[in-house]
Structure formats: structure tokens, C-alpha cells
Coordinates of C-alpha atoms in Angstrom, one line a residue:
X22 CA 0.0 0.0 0.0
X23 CA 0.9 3.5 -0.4
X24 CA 0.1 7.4 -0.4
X25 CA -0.7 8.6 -3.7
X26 CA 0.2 12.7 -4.1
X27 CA -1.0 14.3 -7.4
X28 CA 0.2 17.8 -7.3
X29 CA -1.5 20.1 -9.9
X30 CA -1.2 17.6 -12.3
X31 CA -2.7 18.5 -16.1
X32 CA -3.0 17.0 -19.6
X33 CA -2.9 19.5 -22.9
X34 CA -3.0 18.0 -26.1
X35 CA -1.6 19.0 -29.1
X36 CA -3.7 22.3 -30.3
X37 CA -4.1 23.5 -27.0
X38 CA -7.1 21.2 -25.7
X39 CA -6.8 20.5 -21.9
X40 CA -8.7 17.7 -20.2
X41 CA -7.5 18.0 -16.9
X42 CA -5.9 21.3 -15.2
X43 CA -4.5 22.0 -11.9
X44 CA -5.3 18.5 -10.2
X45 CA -4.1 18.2 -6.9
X46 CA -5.2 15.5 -4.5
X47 CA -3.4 13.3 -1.6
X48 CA -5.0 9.8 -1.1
X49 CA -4.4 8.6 2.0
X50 CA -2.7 4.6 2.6
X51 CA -5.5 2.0 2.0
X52 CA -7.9 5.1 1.3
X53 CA -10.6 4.0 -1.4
X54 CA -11.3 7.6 -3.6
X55 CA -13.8 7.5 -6.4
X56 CA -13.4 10.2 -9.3
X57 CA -16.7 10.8 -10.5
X58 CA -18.6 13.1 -13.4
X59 CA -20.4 13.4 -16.5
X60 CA -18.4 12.0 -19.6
X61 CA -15.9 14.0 -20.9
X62 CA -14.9 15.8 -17.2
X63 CA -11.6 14.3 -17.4
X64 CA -11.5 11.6 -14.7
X65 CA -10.6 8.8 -17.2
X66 CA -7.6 11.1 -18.6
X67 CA -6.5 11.4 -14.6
X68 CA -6.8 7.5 -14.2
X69 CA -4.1 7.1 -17.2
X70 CA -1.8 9.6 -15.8
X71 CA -1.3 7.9 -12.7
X72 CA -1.0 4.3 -14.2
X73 CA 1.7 5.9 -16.8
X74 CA -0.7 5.7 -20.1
X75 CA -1.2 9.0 -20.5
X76 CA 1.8 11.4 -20.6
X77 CA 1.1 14.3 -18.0
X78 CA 2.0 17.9 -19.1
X79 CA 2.0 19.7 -15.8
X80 CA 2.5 19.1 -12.5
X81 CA 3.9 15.6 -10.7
X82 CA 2.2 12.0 -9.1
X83 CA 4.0 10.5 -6.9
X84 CA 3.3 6.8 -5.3
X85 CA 4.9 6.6 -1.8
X86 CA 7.9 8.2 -2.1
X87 CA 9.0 8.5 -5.8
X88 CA 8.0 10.8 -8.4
X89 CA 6.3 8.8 -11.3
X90 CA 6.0 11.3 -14.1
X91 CA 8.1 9.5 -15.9
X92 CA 7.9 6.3 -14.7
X93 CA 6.9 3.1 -17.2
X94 CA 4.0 2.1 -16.0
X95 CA 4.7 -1.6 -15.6
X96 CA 7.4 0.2 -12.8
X97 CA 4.6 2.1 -11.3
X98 CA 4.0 -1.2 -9.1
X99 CA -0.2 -0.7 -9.8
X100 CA -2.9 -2.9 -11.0
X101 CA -5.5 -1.5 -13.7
X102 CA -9.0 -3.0 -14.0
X103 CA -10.4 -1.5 -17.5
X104 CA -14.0 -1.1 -18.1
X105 CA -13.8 -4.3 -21.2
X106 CA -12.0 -6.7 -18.7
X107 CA -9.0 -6.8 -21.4
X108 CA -8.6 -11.2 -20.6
X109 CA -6.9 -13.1 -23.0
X110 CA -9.5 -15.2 -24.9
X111 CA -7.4 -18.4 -25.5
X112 CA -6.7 -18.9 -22.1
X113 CA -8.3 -19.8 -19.4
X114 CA -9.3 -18.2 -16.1
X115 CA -6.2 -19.6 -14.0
X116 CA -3.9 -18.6 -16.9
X117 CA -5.5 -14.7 -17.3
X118 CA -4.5 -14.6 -13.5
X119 CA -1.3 -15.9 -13.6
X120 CA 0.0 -14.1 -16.8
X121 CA 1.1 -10.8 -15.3
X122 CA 3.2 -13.0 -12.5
X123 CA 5.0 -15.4 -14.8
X124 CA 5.9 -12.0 -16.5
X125 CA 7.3 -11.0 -13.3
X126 CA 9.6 -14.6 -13.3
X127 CA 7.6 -15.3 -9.8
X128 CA 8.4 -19.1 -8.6
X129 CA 5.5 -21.1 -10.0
X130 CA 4.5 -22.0 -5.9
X131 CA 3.4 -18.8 -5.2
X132 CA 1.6 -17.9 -8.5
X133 CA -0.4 -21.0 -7.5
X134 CA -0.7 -19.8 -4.3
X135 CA -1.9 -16.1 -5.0
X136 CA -4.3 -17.2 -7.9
X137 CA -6.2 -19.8 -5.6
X138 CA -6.2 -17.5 -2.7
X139 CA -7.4 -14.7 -4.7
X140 CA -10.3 -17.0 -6.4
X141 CA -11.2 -18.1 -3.1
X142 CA -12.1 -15.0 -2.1
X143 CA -13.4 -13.9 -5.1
X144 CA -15.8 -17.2 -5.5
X145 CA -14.9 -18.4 -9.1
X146 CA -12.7 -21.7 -8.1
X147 CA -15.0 -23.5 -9.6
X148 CA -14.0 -21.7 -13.3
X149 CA -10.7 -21.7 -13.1
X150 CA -10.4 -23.9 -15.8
X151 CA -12.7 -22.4 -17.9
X152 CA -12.1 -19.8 -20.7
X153 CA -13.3 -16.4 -20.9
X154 CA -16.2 -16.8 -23.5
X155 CA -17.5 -19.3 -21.1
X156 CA -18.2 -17.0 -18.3
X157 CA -21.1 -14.7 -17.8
X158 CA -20.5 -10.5 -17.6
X159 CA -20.0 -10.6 -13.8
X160 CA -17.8 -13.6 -13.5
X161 CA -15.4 -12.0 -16.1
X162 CA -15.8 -9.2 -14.2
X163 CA -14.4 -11.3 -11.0
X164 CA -11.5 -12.6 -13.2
X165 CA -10.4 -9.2 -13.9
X166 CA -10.5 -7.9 -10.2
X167 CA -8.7 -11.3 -9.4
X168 CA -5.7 -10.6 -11.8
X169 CA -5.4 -7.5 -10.2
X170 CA -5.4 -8.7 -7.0
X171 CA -2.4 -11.2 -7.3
X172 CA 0.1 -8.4 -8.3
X173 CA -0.1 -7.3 -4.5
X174 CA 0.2 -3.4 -6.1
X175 CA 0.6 -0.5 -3.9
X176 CA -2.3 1.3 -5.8
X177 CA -5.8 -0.6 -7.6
X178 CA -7.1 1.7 -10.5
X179 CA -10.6 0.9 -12.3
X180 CA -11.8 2.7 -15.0
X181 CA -15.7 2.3 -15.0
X182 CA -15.5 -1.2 -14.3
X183 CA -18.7 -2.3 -14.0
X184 CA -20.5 -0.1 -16.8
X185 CA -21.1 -3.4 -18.8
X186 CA -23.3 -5.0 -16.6
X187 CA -26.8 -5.3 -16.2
X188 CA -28.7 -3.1 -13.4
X189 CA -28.9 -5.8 -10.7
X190 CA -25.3 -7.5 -11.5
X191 CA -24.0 -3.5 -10.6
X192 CA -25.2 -3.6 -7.4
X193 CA -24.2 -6.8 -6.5
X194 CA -20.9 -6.0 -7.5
X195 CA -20.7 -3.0 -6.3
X196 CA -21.4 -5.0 -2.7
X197 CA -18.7 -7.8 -3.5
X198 CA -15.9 -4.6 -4.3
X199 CA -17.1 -2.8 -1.0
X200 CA -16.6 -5.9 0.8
X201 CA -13.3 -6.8 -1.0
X202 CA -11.5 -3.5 -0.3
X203 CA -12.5 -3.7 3.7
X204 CA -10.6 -7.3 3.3
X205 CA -7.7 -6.6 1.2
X206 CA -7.5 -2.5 2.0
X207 CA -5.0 -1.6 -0.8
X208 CA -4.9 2.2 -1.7
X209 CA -7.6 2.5 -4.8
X210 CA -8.5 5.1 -7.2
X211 CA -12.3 4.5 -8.8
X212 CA -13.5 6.1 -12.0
X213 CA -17.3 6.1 -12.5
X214 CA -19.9 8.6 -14.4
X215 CA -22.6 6.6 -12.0
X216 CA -22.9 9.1 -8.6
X217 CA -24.3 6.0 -7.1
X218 CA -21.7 4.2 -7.3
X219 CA -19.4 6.7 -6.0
X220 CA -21.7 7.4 -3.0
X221 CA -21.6 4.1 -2.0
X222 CA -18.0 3.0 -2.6
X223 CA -15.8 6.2 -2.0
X224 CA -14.2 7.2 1.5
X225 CA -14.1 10.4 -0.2
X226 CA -15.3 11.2 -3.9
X227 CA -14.3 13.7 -6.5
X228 CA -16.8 15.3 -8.5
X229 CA -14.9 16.4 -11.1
X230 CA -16.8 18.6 -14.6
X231 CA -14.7 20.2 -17.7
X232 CA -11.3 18.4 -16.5
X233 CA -11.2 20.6 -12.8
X234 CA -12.1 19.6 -9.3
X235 CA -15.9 21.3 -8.2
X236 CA -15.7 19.3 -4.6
X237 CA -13.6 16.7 -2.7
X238 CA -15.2 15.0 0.8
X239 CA -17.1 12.2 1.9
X240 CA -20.3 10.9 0.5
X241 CA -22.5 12.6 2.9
X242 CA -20.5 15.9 2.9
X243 CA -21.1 16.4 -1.0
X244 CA -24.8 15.3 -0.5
X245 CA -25.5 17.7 2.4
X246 CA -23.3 20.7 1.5
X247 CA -22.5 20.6 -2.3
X248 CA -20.1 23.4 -3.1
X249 CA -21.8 24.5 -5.9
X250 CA -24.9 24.6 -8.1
X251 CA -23.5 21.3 -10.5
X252 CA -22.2 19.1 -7.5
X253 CA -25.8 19.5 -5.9
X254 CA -27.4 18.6 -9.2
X255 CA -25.1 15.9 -10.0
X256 CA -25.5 14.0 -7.1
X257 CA -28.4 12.7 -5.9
X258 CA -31.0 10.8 -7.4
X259 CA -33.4 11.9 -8.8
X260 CA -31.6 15.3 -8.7
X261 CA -32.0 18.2 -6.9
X262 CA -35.0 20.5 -7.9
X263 CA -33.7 24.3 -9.0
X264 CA -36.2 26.6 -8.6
X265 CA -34.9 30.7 -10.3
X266 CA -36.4 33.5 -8.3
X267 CA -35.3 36.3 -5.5
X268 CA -34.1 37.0 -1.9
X269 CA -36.7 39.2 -0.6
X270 CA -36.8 40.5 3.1
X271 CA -41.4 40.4 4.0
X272 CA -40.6 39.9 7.9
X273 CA -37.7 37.5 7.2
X274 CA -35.4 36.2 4.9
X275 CA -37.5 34.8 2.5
X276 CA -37.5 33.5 -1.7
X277 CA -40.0 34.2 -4.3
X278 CA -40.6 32.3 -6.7
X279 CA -43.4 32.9 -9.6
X280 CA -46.3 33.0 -7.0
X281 CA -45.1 31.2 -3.5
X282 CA -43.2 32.9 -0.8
X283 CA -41.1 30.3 0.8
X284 CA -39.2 31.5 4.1
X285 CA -36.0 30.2 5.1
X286 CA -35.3 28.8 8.7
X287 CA -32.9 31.1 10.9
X288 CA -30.0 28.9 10.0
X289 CA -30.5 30.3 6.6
X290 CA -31.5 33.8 7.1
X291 CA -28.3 33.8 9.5
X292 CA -26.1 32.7 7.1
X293 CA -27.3 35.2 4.1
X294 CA -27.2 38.0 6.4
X295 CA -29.9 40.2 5.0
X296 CA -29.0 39.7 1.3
X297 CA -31.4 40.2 -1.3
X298 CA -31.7 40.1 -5.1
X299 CA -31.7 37.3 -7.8
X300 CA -31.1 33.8 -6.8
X301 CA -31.6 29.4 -7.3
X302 CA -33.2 27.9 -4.4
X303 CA -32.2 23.9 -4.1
X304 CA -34.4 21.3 -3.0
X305 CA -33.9 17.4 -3.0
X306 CA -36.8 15.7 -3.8
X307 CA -37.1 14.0 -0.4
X308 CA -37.3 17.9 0.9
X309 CA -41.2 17.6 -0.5
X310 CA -44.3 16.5 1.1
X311 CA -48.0 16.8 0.2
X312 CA -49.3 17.1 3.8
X313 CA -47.6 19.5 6.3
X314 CA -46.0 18.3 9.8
X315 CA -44.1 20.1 12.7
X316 CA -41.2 20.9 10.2
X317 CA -43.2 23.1 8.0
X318 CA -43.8 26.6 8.6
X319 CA -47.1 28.2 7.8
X320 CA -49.0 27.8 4.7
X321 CA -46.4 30.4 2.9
X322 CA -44.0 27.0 2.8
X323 CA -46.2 25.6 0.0
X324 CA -45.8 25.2 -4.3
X325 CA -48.9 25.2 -5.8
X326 CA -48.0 22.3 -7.8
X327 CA -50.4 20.0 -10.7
X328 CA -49.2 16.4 -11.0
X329 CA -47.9 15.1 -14.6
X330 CA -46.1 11.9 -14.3
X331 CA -45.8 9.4 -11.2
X332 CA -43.3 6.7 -10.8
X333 CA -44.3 3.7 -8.5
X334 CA -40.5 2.0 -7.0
X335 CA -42.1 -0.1 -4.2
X336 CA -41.9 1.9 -0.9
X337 CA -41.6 5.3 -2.7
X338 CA -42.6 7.0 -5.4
X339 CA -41.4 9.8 -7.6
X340 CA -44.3 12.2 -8.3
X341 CA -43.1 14.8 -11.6
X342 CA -44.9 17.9 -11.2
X343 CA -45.6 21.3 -13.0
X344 CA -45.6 24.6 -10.4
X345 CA -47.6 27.8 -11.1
X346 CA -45.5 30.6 -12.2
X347 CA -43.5 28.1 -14.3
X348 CA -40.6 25.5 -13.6
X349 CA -41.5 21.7 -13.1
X350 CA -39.7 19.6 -10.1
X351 CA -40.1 15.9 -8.9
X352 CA -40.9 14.8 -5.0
X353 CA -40.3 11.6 -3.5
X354 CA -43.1 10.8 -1.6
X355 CA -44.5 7.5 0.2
X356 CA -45.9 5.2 -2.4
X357 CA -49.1 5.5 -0.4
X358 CA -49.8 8.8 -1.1
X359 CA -53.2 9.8 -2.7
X360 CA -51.7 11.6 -5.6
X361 CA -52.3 11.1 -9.9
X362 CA -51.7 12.3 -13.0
X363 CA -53.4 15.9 -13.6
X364 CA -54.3 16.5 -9.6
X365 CA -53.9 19.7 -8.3
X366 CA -51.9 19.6 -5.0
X367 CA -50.2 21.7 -2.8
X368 CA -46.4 20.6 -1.7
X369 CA -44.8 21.9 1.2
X370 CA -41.0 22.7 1.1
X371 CA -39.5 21.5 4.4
X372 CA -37.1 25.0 4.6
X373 CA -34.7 23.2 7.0
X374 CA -33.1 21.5 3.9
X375 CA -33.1 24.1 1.3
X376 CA -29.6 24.8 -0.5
X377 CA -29.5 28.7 -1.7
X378 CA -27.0 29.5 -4.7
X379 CA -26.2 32.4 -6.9
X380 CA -27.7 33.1 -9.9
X381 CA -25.5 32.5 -12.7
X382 CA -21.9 31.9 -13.0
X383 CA -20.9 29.0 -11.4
X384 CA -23.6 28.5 -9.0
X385 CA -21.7 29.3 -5.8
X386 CA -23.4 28.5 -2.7
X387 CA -24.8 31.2 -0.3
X388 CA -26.3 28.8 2.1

């Protein structure tokens, strides 16, 4: 295991084009980080500068204590999982494994050794013998992890690995990785454009858009306080409603928008000081009821709202709605709840979990 220590690290191509600028991160020994963003943010681009297949123009890595920059990566001492699994097709699971080590001039005990320990724990002794076209999506999948695993690297990389799979073989995976890394607890660096994944892997994540850095912090730090207008929207699911109005001050900090008043808790007031003027109110769809409680404060808390589109998912239900004035949004509520398409319904804003941003630019946060 080791620290990894990218230090405003960038990539330029030829013509001037840059997919990553003035990266700088330090992942902790054994720390599992997750890069994460839409396609195109640059995240992949980082991946390959680290494992050495992407030269880097600016800035160094460095994996424990020596610079890599230029580095081959097969002296990098890492292990890449790629999002195609890369095996061999003509040969067989045992052999995929052991390649990289025979490379290496390892004895031929302890490639044995490593591959059957490292099939053990990933379940697939049983196709050891088997060849790659005879093995479903998620057991190739397995193979790939295990030939990472019996290098013993400092540093695991995947790239996306498990954007081939079906729906439910992603979350099972996602739970066999989780419960791999707690076992094995090497330092790992985890590309995804799925924030789900991120959220539920990641010690911290990096949300990551046009090759820079937006936020870095756990899951639940970039959930509760995004930094900015596209971290709050990118994470979350369904994402978080935007709703463009104004700061007014009517006996309190308070935001209009189209016809509704809503008036922010004294948490927020205290925190915008008396500011007025244009702004983005934020609300997760969880932040949405159709039938006020204790937490909602008079009926000025409410969006006139008319029901489009529901979405049944067992115990909850996403409800896509049209708001006077303008502007749509979507509420999670209880699946119970006596709502269809083309109702008319009021839903209450629970003002405790409102996110306030600028209007325009880059969507900073004001509280």
C-alpha cells in the first residue's frame, strides 16, 4: 500500500485542448477515492496519468515516495481494472491470472498460491479452468479484479469497471468490491460517471466537470453541503430540484418564486445576512411533502403544484410535477400517497433542507 500525491497535475493536447488542469489530491494509505462526473470531465484522462498511459503535461504523481512522471507504467508497481475486462481469450481463467506474475519470473508455488487464494475470495474456483467466452459478464468481471489482486500493487485503479453489466449484477458487485477492499485494503483510485456508485463506494469522492475539481469530501458531505450549483445537481438521485427566483426580506429572509413565498429557517436567514436580489433555491426531492408536519412553517411554505407523471418504485414514489409561475420539479413521496396524473396539490418545502445558490456563474453556494 501507499500514499498517492497528485500535485496540480494536467494534460494538454496537441492544439491547446486541456482535459485536466491543476489537479491536486493526496490519497491517504489504504484510502478508497472514487473520481466521479459526467463524460468528458476528465476523470478517465487522470486514471491514465497515474497508471503511466497518459503522458502528463503539468505538474507531478508521486506513489509513496518517488515521483512517477516518468515512470513506465509496468514500474509504477499498480494494478488496472479497464472497463472491457481486457482477458486473454485463449486462455483460461487460471492462466489470465497468472500471466502478469510469470511476466514478473515469480516461482510457480506462489503464483499458484496467489491465484487460488485470490479465487477463493473472489468465489470463481470453480472456473478456473474455464475460458473467458464461457463465463457470464459478472464472472469476467471477477476474473479481472482477481488478476489485479495477485500483483499485491501499492495502488488498484478501475476505469468504470462495471458499466457493462446489467442493473442488478452492478449492485451486486458494487457490494462484493465494497466488501473486497474492507478485506484486502490496498490504496484504490475508482472512476465512475454513475454518482451512485461513487456514494456508495468512496471514503471520499471527486466530483470532477470540464477536467477541474468542483468538490472533494465524503459521500455525505457532498450530498449535504455541495459546493456549488453542478455538485448539488449531479449528485443525488433523482436530482435536486432548481427553482430561479429572489431574496426578498417580507418579515424575514425569504425566496419568491413565480407566485409562492417560501421563508427560510434562521439557520438560513443567518447565514445570508440580510441579502437580497436574484437567486436558485435547491431542494432534493425528499425535501417535498404533500401534507404539512411540525417541520413546515405556515401555509407560505407551500408550491402550488399539478401532478404530470408518477413513478411507483415499491416503498416510494417519484411524483413529476408542473408549479404555477413556471418550472417543473419531482418529489419523493410514500408510495401511499393519494396523488395522480393531472391532480392539483399543494407541496410543502420543508425549509430546514433548502440549498440557496447564486444566480449565474458558477452557481456558488450562499447557504
Amino acid at each position: 500500500m501507499a500514499i498517492v500525491a497528485i500535485d496540480r497535475a494536467g494534460k494538454v493536447y496537441p492544439g491547446g485542448v486541456s482535459a485536466v488542469s491543476e489537479f491536486s489530491l493526496e490519497i491517504g494509505d489504504g484510502e478508497f477515492i472514487v473520481l466521479v462526473g459526467p463524460s468528458g470531465c476528465g476523470k478517465s484522462t487522470m486514471l491514465r496519468m497515474v497508471a503511466g498511459l497518459e503522458e502528463i503535461t503539468l505538474g507531478n504523481i508521486r506513489i509513496g515516495e518517488r515521483v512517477v512522471n516518468d515512470v513506465p507504467p509496468k514500474d509504477r508497481d499498480i494494478a488496472m481494472v479497464f472497463q472491457n475486462y481486457a482477458l486473454y481469450p485463449h486462455m483460461t481463467v487460471y492462466e489470465n491470472m497468472a500471466f502478469g506474475l510469470k511476466l514478473r519470473k515469480i516461482p510457480r508455488a506462489d503464483i499458484d498460491d496467489r491465484v487460488r487464494k485470490a479465487a477463493k475470495t473472489l468465489g470463481i474456483e470453480q472456473l478456473l479452468d474455464r475460458k473467458p467466452k464461457a463465463l457470464s459478464g459478472g464472472q469476467r468481471q471477477r476474473v479481472a479484479v482477481g488478476r489485479a489482486i495477485v500483483r499485491e500493487p501499492k495502488v488498484f485503479l478501475f476505469d468504470e469497471p462495471l458499466s457493462n453489466l446489467d442493473a442488478k449484477l452492478r449492485v451486486e458487485m458494487r457490494a462484493e468490491l465494497k466488501k473486497l477492499r474492507q478485506e484486502i485494503g490496498t490504496t484504490t483510485i475508482y472512476v465512475t460517471h454513475d454518482q451512485e456508485e461513487a456514494m456508495t463506494l468512496g471514503d471520499r469522492i471527486v466530483v470532477m466537470k470540464d477536467g477541474l475539481i468542483q468538490q472533494i469530501g465524503t459521500p455525505l458531505e457532498v450530498y449535504n453541503t455541495p459546493a456549488n450549483r453542478f455538485v448539488a445537481g449531479f449528485v443525488g438521485t433523482p436530482p435536486m430540484n432548481f427553482f430561479e427566483g429572489a431574496l426578498v426580506s417580507e418579515g424575514g429572509s425569504c425566496f419568491r418564486v413565480g407566485s409562492a413565498t417560501l421563508e427560510l429557517d434562521r439557520a438560513h436567514a443567518g447565514r445570508l445576512g440580510g441579502r437580497t436580489g436574484p437567486a436558485v433555491l435547491g431542494i432534493r426531492p425528499e425535501g417535498l411533502s404533500i401534507s404539512p408536519d411540525g417541520r413546515y412553517k405556515a401555509a407560505r411554505n407551500v408550491l402550488q403544484a399539478r401532478i404530470e407523471v408518477t413513478e411507483p418504485l415499491g416503498e416510494k414514489m417519484d411524483v413529476y410535477a408542473a408549479i404555477d409561475g413556471g418550472g417543473r420539479l419531482v418529489a419523493r413521496l410514500d408510495a401511499r400517497a393519494d396523488v395522480r396524473s393531472g391532480m392539483a396539490t399543494p407541496l410543502y418545502v420543508d425549509m430546514t433542507r433548502v440549498h440557496v445558490f447564486e444566480s449565474g456563474g458558477a452557481g456558488g453556494v450562499l447557504c
